[in-house]
Amino acid sequence: MHGHDSQPIETLKLSDRDKSRLVQAVDAQAQLQAAQLELERRNIRVPYTGHNVLISLHVNGTSTRYSVVPRNIARYGLAFVHGRFVYPNTTCSVTLRQTDGRAHQIDGRVVRCRHIGGIVHEVSLKFEEPIDLERFVVLTPDQSDRHGQERAEHEADNPLNPQTCPTGLVLVVDDFAADRKLMAFHLKKQGLTVADAGNRAQANEAIKAREYDLAMIDLHLGREDGLELIRQFRASGFSQPIVAVSADRSDQMQARAMEAGANAFLTKPMDAKQLSEKVGQLMTFTSTEAAGDAVLSTLSQDREMRPLLREFVSSLSQSITLLREAGPDDDNATIREVCQQLSGAGTSYGFESITKTAELVLESLDADTKKAEQVRASVNDLLGLLRRVQFV
């Protein structure tokens, strides 16, 4: 079995120049056959040559990593050139590089594998969830407009109530790796960022290193006591919600968890719907900035400003990601940098509320009695506001 630390297999050992020529040849052949394809793609696809893409194919319980030659990328999937045949419906994990240099992993499924010649195959896969293209490629104004239309159509077909859509960073503490992965799977489907720990020592180190918006703690950590870990979290100043998890369904165990400092109690085996509902209740933004109507620019009627407004609104997804994943460094450098940028740009783009809310975060960072929970609360208010910003 190939782990994530193993060297990826490169089935097409070509120079960068030959890879480019190969992709051009495949593109030309694909254009000739496009009219004959039963599923004509109407969504925007952007050339993605020259990028480093790693794909782990999951077959019969084993995963093998490959370094592939990407051809193009879309909001809904990726096409690449490969030196082996891949069966359709094969599940996979794709590692892409964002424009800010960060690696991002996406789950997907192979939908098509077409033989080109020799060992060369063109493979198309579909992402489990659509991506924001502007996080991975620089779009032209026309491409950005089309991409914005796709996002609007998707949101219209899949409406989300901002008052019931959680966001934030969750720490999962469980000594059983399979359970950690299962909880992380369900939490990520809700759009949450997840970190994990396998014992009390790792968990305590985790909350020292980063600020979390919620913790899920198994009450039986091997020979260690999860109740004691909850008490340690509370004693250290952790004020965010804690969900106690246990296979013991007794009222006594639930009462003990609440006494230790838990906000909620879930039982194993884990019920995905119950987990989703409970986490949604605990992590929904309740501030006035987090709830309410869409936030629009006061300059949205200026036709000359609209391309700039669209670009600014699209860039907010990166700000949201940075704020959600920011660790509590000595001076909260990431939070400070993002908020300084938003404070300076918000009013200039007709979003005065962004400037004001970002300035409140900066004030919490500079306060003489600065507390981690106050900083996180102000950051959560800003996140709630940014999630409501729209371009129309």
Coordinates of C-alpha atoms in Angstrom, one line a residue:
M1 CA 0.0 0.0 0.0
H2 CA 1.4 3.4 -1.0
G3 CA 1.1 6.0 1.8
H4 CA 1.0 9.7 1.3
D5 CA 4.7 10.0 2.1
S6 CA 5.7 7.6 -0.7
Q7 CA 7.1 9.0 -4.0
P8 CA 4.3 9.4 -6.5
I9 CA 4.5 7.3 -9.7
E10 CA 5.0 9.3 -12.9
T11 CA 3.7 7.1 -15.7
L12 CA 4.6 9.6 -18.5
K13 CA 8.3 10.5 -18.0
L14 CA 8.5 13.4 -20.4
S15 CA 10.2 16.8 -20.4
D16 CA 8.0 19.8 -19.6
R17 CA 8.2 20.7 -23.3
D18 CA 7.0 17.3 -24.4
K19 CA 4.3 17.3 -21.8
S20 CA 3.0 20.6 -23.2
R21 CA 3.1 19.2 -26.8
L22 CA 1.2 16.1 -25.7
V23 CA -1.5 18.1 -24.0
Q24 CA -1.8 20.3 -27.2
A25 CA -2.2 17.1 -29.3
V26 CA -4.9 15.7 -27.0
D27 CA -6.7 19.1 -27.0
A28 CA -6.7 19.1 -30.8
Q29 CA -8.1 15.6 -31.0
A30 CA -10.7 16.3 -28.3
Q31 CA -11.9 19.4 -30.2
L32 CA -12.5 17.3 -33.3
Q33 CA -14.5 14.8 -31.3
A34 CA -16.4 17.3 -29.2
A35 CA -19.4 17.4 -31.5
Q36 CA -19.8 13.7 -31.1
L37 CA -19.7 13.7 -27.3
E38 CA -23.1 12.8 -25.8
L39 CA -22.3 15.1 -22.8
E40 CA -21.3 18.4 -24.2
R41 CA -19.6 20.5 -21.4
R42 CA -21.3 23.8 -21.0
N43 CA -19.4 24.7 -17.9
I44 CA -16.2 26.7 -18.2
R45 CA -13.0 24.7 -18.5
V46 CA -9.6 26.4 -18.1
P47 CA -6.2 25.2 -19.4
Y48 CA -4.2 23.9 -16.5
T49 CA -1.0 22.8 -18.1
G50 CA 2.3 23.1 -16.3
H51 CA 0.9 22.5 -12.8
N52 CA 2.0 19.8 -10.4
V53 CA -1.1 17.5 -9.7
L54 CA -0.9 14.4 -7.5
I55 CA -3.7 11.9 -7.6
S56 CA -4.3 8.9 -5.3
L57 CA -6.4 6.2 -6.9
H58 CA -8.3 4.0 -4.5
V59 CA -8.7 0.4 -5.7
N60 CA -9.7 -2.6 -3.6
G61 CA -8.7 -1.0 -0.3
T62 CA -5.3 0.3 -1.5
S63 CA -4.2 3.7 -2.6
T64 CA -1.6 4.5 -5.2
R65 CA -0.2 8.0 -5.8
Y66 CA 0.5 9.3 -9.3
S67 CA 2.0 12.5 -10.6
V68 CA -0.1 13.2 -13.7
V69 CA -0.1 15.7 -16.6
P70 CA -3.1 18.0 -16.2
R71 CA -4.9 19.2 -19.2
N72 CA -7.7 21.5 -18.0
I73 CA -9.7 22.2 -14.9
A74 CA -13.3 23.1 -14.2
R75 CA -15.5 24.0 -11.2
Y76 CA -16.7 20.4 -11.3
G77 CA -13.7 18.3 -12.4
L78 CA -10.3 17.8 -13.9
A79 CA -8.9 16.3 -17.1
F80 CA -5.4 14.9 -17.3
V81 CA -3.2 12.7 -19.4
H82 CA -2.0 9.4 -17.9
G83 CA 0.2 6.5 -18.9
R84 CA -2.3 3.8 -17.7
F85 CA -5.9 2.9 -18.1
V86 CA -8.1 3.8 -15.2
Y87 CA -11.5 2.2 -14.7
P88 CA -14.5 4.6 -14.6
N89 CA -16.0 5.0 -11.2
T90 CA -12.6 4.6 -9.5
T91 CA -12.6 6.9 -6.5
C92 CA -9.6 9.2 -6.0
S93 CA -8.1 12.0 -4.0
V94 CA -6.6 15.0 -5.9
T95 CA -4.0 17.4 -4.5
L96 CA -4.0 20.7 -6.2
R97 CA -1.9 23.8 -5.5
Q98 CA -3.8 27.0 -4.8
T99 CA -2.6 30.4 -6.2
D100 CA -1.3 31.3 -2.7
G101 CA 0.9 28.2 -2.8
R102 CA -1.1 26.1 -0.4
A103 CA -1.9 22.5 -1.2
H104 CA -5.6 21.6 -1.3
Q105 CA -7.1 18.0 -1.4
I106 CA -10.3 17.2 -3.2
D107 CA -12.1 13.8 -3.4
G108 CA -13.4 12.7 -6.8
R109 CA -14.4 9.9 -9.1
V110 CA -13.2 8.9 -12.6
V111 CA -16.0 9.3 -15.1
R112 CA -14.1 8.6 -18.3
C113 CA -10.9 7.1 -19.6
R114 CA -10.1 7.5 -23.3
H115 CA -7.2 5.8 -25.1
I116 CA -5.1 8.2 -27.2
G117 CA -2.3 6.0 -28.4
G118 CA 0.4 3.8 -27.1
I119 CA 0.2 4.0 -23.3
V120 CA -1.3 7.4 -23.3
H121 CA -4.9 7.9 -22.0
E122 CA -7.0 10.9 -21.3
V123 CA -8.8 10.7 -17.9
S124 CA -11.7 12.8 -16.8
L125 CA -12.8 12.9 -13.2
K126 CA -15.5 14.6 -11.3
F127 CA -15.0 16.3 -8.0
E128 CA -17.3 15.3 -5.1
E129 CA -17.9 19.0 -4.4
P130 CA -17.5 22.0 -6.9
I131 CA -14.5 24.1 -6.3
D132 CA -13.9 27.9 -6.5
L133 CA -11.7 28.1 -9.7
E134 CA -10.3 31.4 -8.7
R135 CA -8.5 29.8 -5.8
F136 CA -6.5 27.7 -8.3
V137 CA -6.1 29.7 -11.5
V138 CA -6.1 33.3 -12.6
L139 CA -9.2 33.9 -14.8
T140 CA -9.7 36.4 -17.6
P141 CA -12.5 38.9 -17.1
D142 CA -14.7 36.8 -19.4
Q143 CA -13.9 33.6 -17.6
S144 CA -14.5 35.2 -14.3
D145 CA -18.0 36.3 -15.4
R146 CA -18.9 32.8 -16.6
H147 CA -17.5 31.3 -13.4
G148 CA -19.6 33.7 -11.4
Q149 CA -22.7 32.7 -13.3
E150 CA -22.0 29.0 -12.6
R151 CA -21.6 29.7 -8.9
A152 CA -24.9 31.7 -8.9
E153 CA -26.7 28.8 -10.6
H154 CA -25.2 26.3 -8.2
E155 CA -26.3 28.4 -5.2
A156 CA -29.7 28.8 -6.6
D157 CA -30.1 25.1 -7.0
N158 CA -28.5 24.4 -3.6
P159 CA -29.7 27.2 -1.3
L160 CA -28.0 27.5 2.1
N161 CA -29.4 29.4 5.0
P162 CA -26.5 31.4 6.4
Q163 CA -28.0 31.0 9.9
T164 CA -27.7 27.2 9.7
C165 CA -24.4 26.9 7.8
P166 CA -21.5 26.4 10.3
T167 CA -18.0 27.5 9.6
G168 CA -14.7 27.2 11.6
L169 CA -12.0 24.9 12.8
V170 CA -12.8 21.7 14.7
L171 CA -10.5 19.6 16.9
V172 CA -11.5 15.9 17.0
V173 CA -9.9 13.9 19.8
D174 CA -10.3 10.1 19.7
D175 CA -7.8 7.3 20.3
F176 CA -9.4 5.2 17.5
A177 CA -8.1 6.4 14.1
A178 CA -11.1 5.1 12.1
D179 CA -13.5 7.0 14.3
R180 CA -11.4 10.2 13.9
K181 CA -11.5 9.8 10.1
L182 CA -15.3 9.2 10.1
M183 CA -16.0 12.2 12.2
A184 CA -13.7 14.3 10.1
F185 CA -15.4 13.1 6.9
H186 CA -18.9 14.2 8.1
L187 CA -17.5 17.5 9.5
K188 CA -15.7 18.4 6.2
K189 CA -18.9 17.7 4.3
Q190 CA -20.4 20.6 6.3
G191 CA -17.6 22.9 5.1
L192 CA -15.6 22.8 8.3
T193 CA -11.9 22.6 8.7
V194 CA -10.8 19.6 10.8
A195 CA -7.7 18.7 12.9
D196 CA -7.3 15.7 15.1
A197 CA -5.5 14.2 18.1
G198 CA -5.2 10.7 19.4
N199 CA -4.6 11.3 23.1
R200 CA -4.6 13.9 25.8
A201 CA -1.1 15.1 25.3
Q202 CA -1.6 15.7 21.6
A203 CA -5.0 17.4 22.3
N204 CA -3.4 19.8 24.8
E205 CA -0.6 20.7 22.4
A206 CA -3.2 21.3 19.7
I207 CA -5.1 23.9 21.6
K208 CA -1.9 25.6 22.5
A209 CA -0.8 25.8 18.9
R210 CA -4.1 27.0 17.3
E211 CA -7.5 28.5 18.2
Y212 CA -10.4 26.1 17.6
D213 CA -14.1 26.9 17.3
L214 CA -15.3 23.6 18.6
A215 CA -13.8 20.4 20.1
M216 CA -15.2 16.8 19.9
I217 CA -13.8 14.7 22.6
D218 CA -14.2 10.9 23.1
L219 CA -14.6 10.1 26.7
H220 CA -12.7 6.9 26.5
L221 CA -9.2 7.6 25.2
G222 CA -7.6 4.2 25.7
R223 CA -6.4 4.2 29.3
E224 CA -6.9 8.0 29.5
D225 CA -10.0 9.8 30.8
G226 CA -11.8 12.1 28.3
L227 CA -13.7 13.8 31.1
E228 CA -10.4 14.9 32.6
L229 CA -9.3 16.3 29.2
I230 CA -12.5 18.4 29.0
R231 CA -11.7 19.8 32.5
Q232 CA -8.2 20.6 31.3
F233 CA -9.5 22.4 28.3
R234 CA -11.8 24.5 30.4
A235 CA -9.1 25.2 33.0
S236 CA -6.8 26.4 30.2
G237 CA -9.3 29.0 29.1
F238 CA -10.9 27.1 26.2
S239 CA -14.4 28.7 26.0
Q240 CA -15.6 27.3 22.7
P241 CA -18.3 24.5 22.5
I242 CA -17.2 21.0 23.4
V243 CA -19.1 17.9 22.3
A244 CA -18.5 14.8 24.4
V245 CA -18.7 11.5 22.5
S246 CA -19.1 8.1 24.1
A247 CA -20.4 4.6 23.5
D248 CA -21.8 4.7 27.0
R249 CA -25.4 5.9 26.4
S250 CA -26.3 6.2 30.1
D251 CA -27.8 9.3 31.6
Q252 CA -25.1 9.2 34.3
M253 CA -22.3 9.5 31.7
Q254 CA -24.1 12.3 30.0
A255 CA -24.5 14.1 33.3
R256 CA -20.8 13.6 34.1
A257 CA -19.8 15.1 30.7
M258 CA -21.9 18.2 31.3
E259 CA -20.5 18.6 34.8
A260 CA -16.9 18.4 33.3
G261 CA -17.8 21.3 30.9
A262 CA -19.2 19.7 27.7
N263 CA -22.0 21.6 25.9
A264 CA -23.4 18.5 24.1
F265 CA -23.3 14.7 24.2
L266 CA -23.3 12.4 21.2
T267 CA -23.3 8.6 21.3
K268 CA -21.4 6.0 19.3
P269 CA -22.0 4.5 16.7
M270 CA -22.1 8.0 15.2
D271 CA -25.3 9.1 13.5
A272 CA -24.3 11.5 10.7
K273 CA -27.5 13.5 10.7
Q274 CA -27.4 13.9 14.5
L275 CA -23.8 15.0 14.3
S276 CA -24.6 17.5 11.5
E277 CA -27.5 19.0 13.4
K278 CA -25.7 19.3 16.7
V279 CA -22.6 20.8 15.3
G280 CA -24.7 23.2 13.2
Q281 CA -26.5 24.3 16.4
L282 CA -23.3 24.9 18.3
M283 CA -21.3 26.6 15.5
T284 CA -24.0 28.8 13.8
F285 CA -23.1 32.4 14.0
T286 CA -25.5 34.3 16.3
S287 CA -24.2 37.8 16.1
T288 CA -26.2 40.4 14.3
E289 CA -23.5 40.6 11.6
A290 CA -23.7 36.9 11.0
A291 CA -27.4 36.7 10.5
G292 CA -29.3 38.7 8.0
D293 CA -29.6 39.6 4.3
A294 CA -26.9 39.5 1.7
V295 CA -24.2 42.3 1.9
L296 CA -24.0 44.3 -1.3
S297 CA -21.6 47.0 -2.5
T298 CA -22.9 50.6 -2.6
L299 CA -21.0 50.8 -5.8
S300 CA -22.7 47.9 -7.6
Q301 CA -24.6 50.1 -10.0
D302 CA -21.3 51.6 -11.3
R303 CA -20.8 49.6 -14.6
E304 CA -17.1 50.5 -14.7
M305 CA -16.6 49.2 -11.2
R306 CA -18.4 45.9 -11.6
P307 CA -15.4 43.9 -12.9
L308 CA -13.3 45.2 -10.0
L309 CA -16.1 44.4 -7.5
R310 CA -16.5 40.8 -8.9
E311 CA -12.7 40.3 -8.5
F312 CA -12.8 41.7 -4.9
V313 CA -15.8 39.5 -3.8
S314 CA -14.2 36.4 -5.3
S315 CA -11.0 37.2 -3.4
L316 CA -12.9 37.0 -0.1
S317 CA -13.0 33.2 -0.2
Q318 CA -9.2 33.2 0.3
S319 CA -9.6 35.7 3.2
I320 CA -12.2 33.4 4.8
T321 CA -9.9 30.4 4.5
L322 CA -7.0 32.3 6.1
L323 CA -9.1 33.5 9.0
R324 CA -10.6 30.1 9.6
E325 CA -7.3 28.4 9.6
A326 CA -5.2 31.0 11.4
G327 CA -3.2 29.8 14.3
P328 CA -2.7 31.9 17.4
D329 CA 0.9 33.0 16.9
D330 CA 2.3 35.5 19.4
D331 CA 0.9 38.4 17.5
N332 CA -1.8 36.6 15.5
A333 CA 0.1 37.7 12.4
T334 CA -2.2 36.1 9.8
I335 CA -5.4 37.5 11.3
R336 CA -3.8 41.0 11.6
E337 CA -2.5 41.0 8.0
V338 CA -5.9 39.8 6.6
C339 CA -7.9 42.4 8.6
Q340 CA -5.5 45.2 7.7
Q341 CA -6.1 44.4 4.0
L342 CA -9.9 44.2 4.5
S343 CA -10.0 47.4 6.5
G344 CA -8.2 49.3 3.8
A345 CA -10.1 47.8 0.9
G346 CA -13.7 47.4 2.2
T347 CA -14.9 51.0 2.0
S348 CA -13.0 51.5 -1.3
Y349 CA -15.2 48.8 -2.9
G350 CA -18.4 50.0 -1.3
F351 CA -18.4 47.6 1.7
E352 CA -18.1 49.9 4.7
S353 CA -19.3 47.1 7.0
I354 CA -16.3 45.0 6.1
T355 CA -14.0 47.9 7.0
K356 CA -15.7 48.5 10.3
T357 CA -15.8 44.8 11.3
A358 CA -12.2 44.2 10.3
E359 CA -11.2 47.3 12.5
L360 CA -13.0 45.7 15.4
V361 CA -10.9 42.6 15.1
L362 CA -7.7 44.8 15.0
E363 CA -8.9 46.5 18.1
S364 CA -9.4 43.2 19.9
L365 CA -5.8 42.2 18.9
D366 CA -4.4 45.5 20.2
A367 CA -6.5 45.6 23.5
D368 CA -4.5 45.8 26.7
T369 CA -6.5 42.9 28.1
K370 CA -6.5 40.9 24.9
K371 CA -8.1 37.5 25.4
A372 CA -8.1 34.6 22.9
E373 CA -11.8 34.1 23.2
Q374 CA -12.5 37.8 22.5
V375 CA -10.2 37.7 19.4
R376 CA -12.0 34.6 18.1
A377 CA -15.4 36.1 18.7
S378 CA -14.5 39.2 16.7
V379 CA -13.0 37.0 14.0
N380 CA -16.2 34.9 13.9
D381 CA -18.3 38.1 13.4
L382 CA -16.1 39.1 10.5
L383 CA -16.3 35.6 9.0
G384 CA -20.1 35.7 9.3
L385 CA -20.2 39.0 7.5
L386 CA -17.8 37.9 4.7
R387 CA -19.9 34.8 4.0
R388 CA -22.9 37.1 3.3
V389 CA -21.1 39.3 0.8
Q390 CA -22.4 38.9 -2.8
F391 CA -21.8 40.4 -6.2
V392 CA -24.9 41.1 -8.2

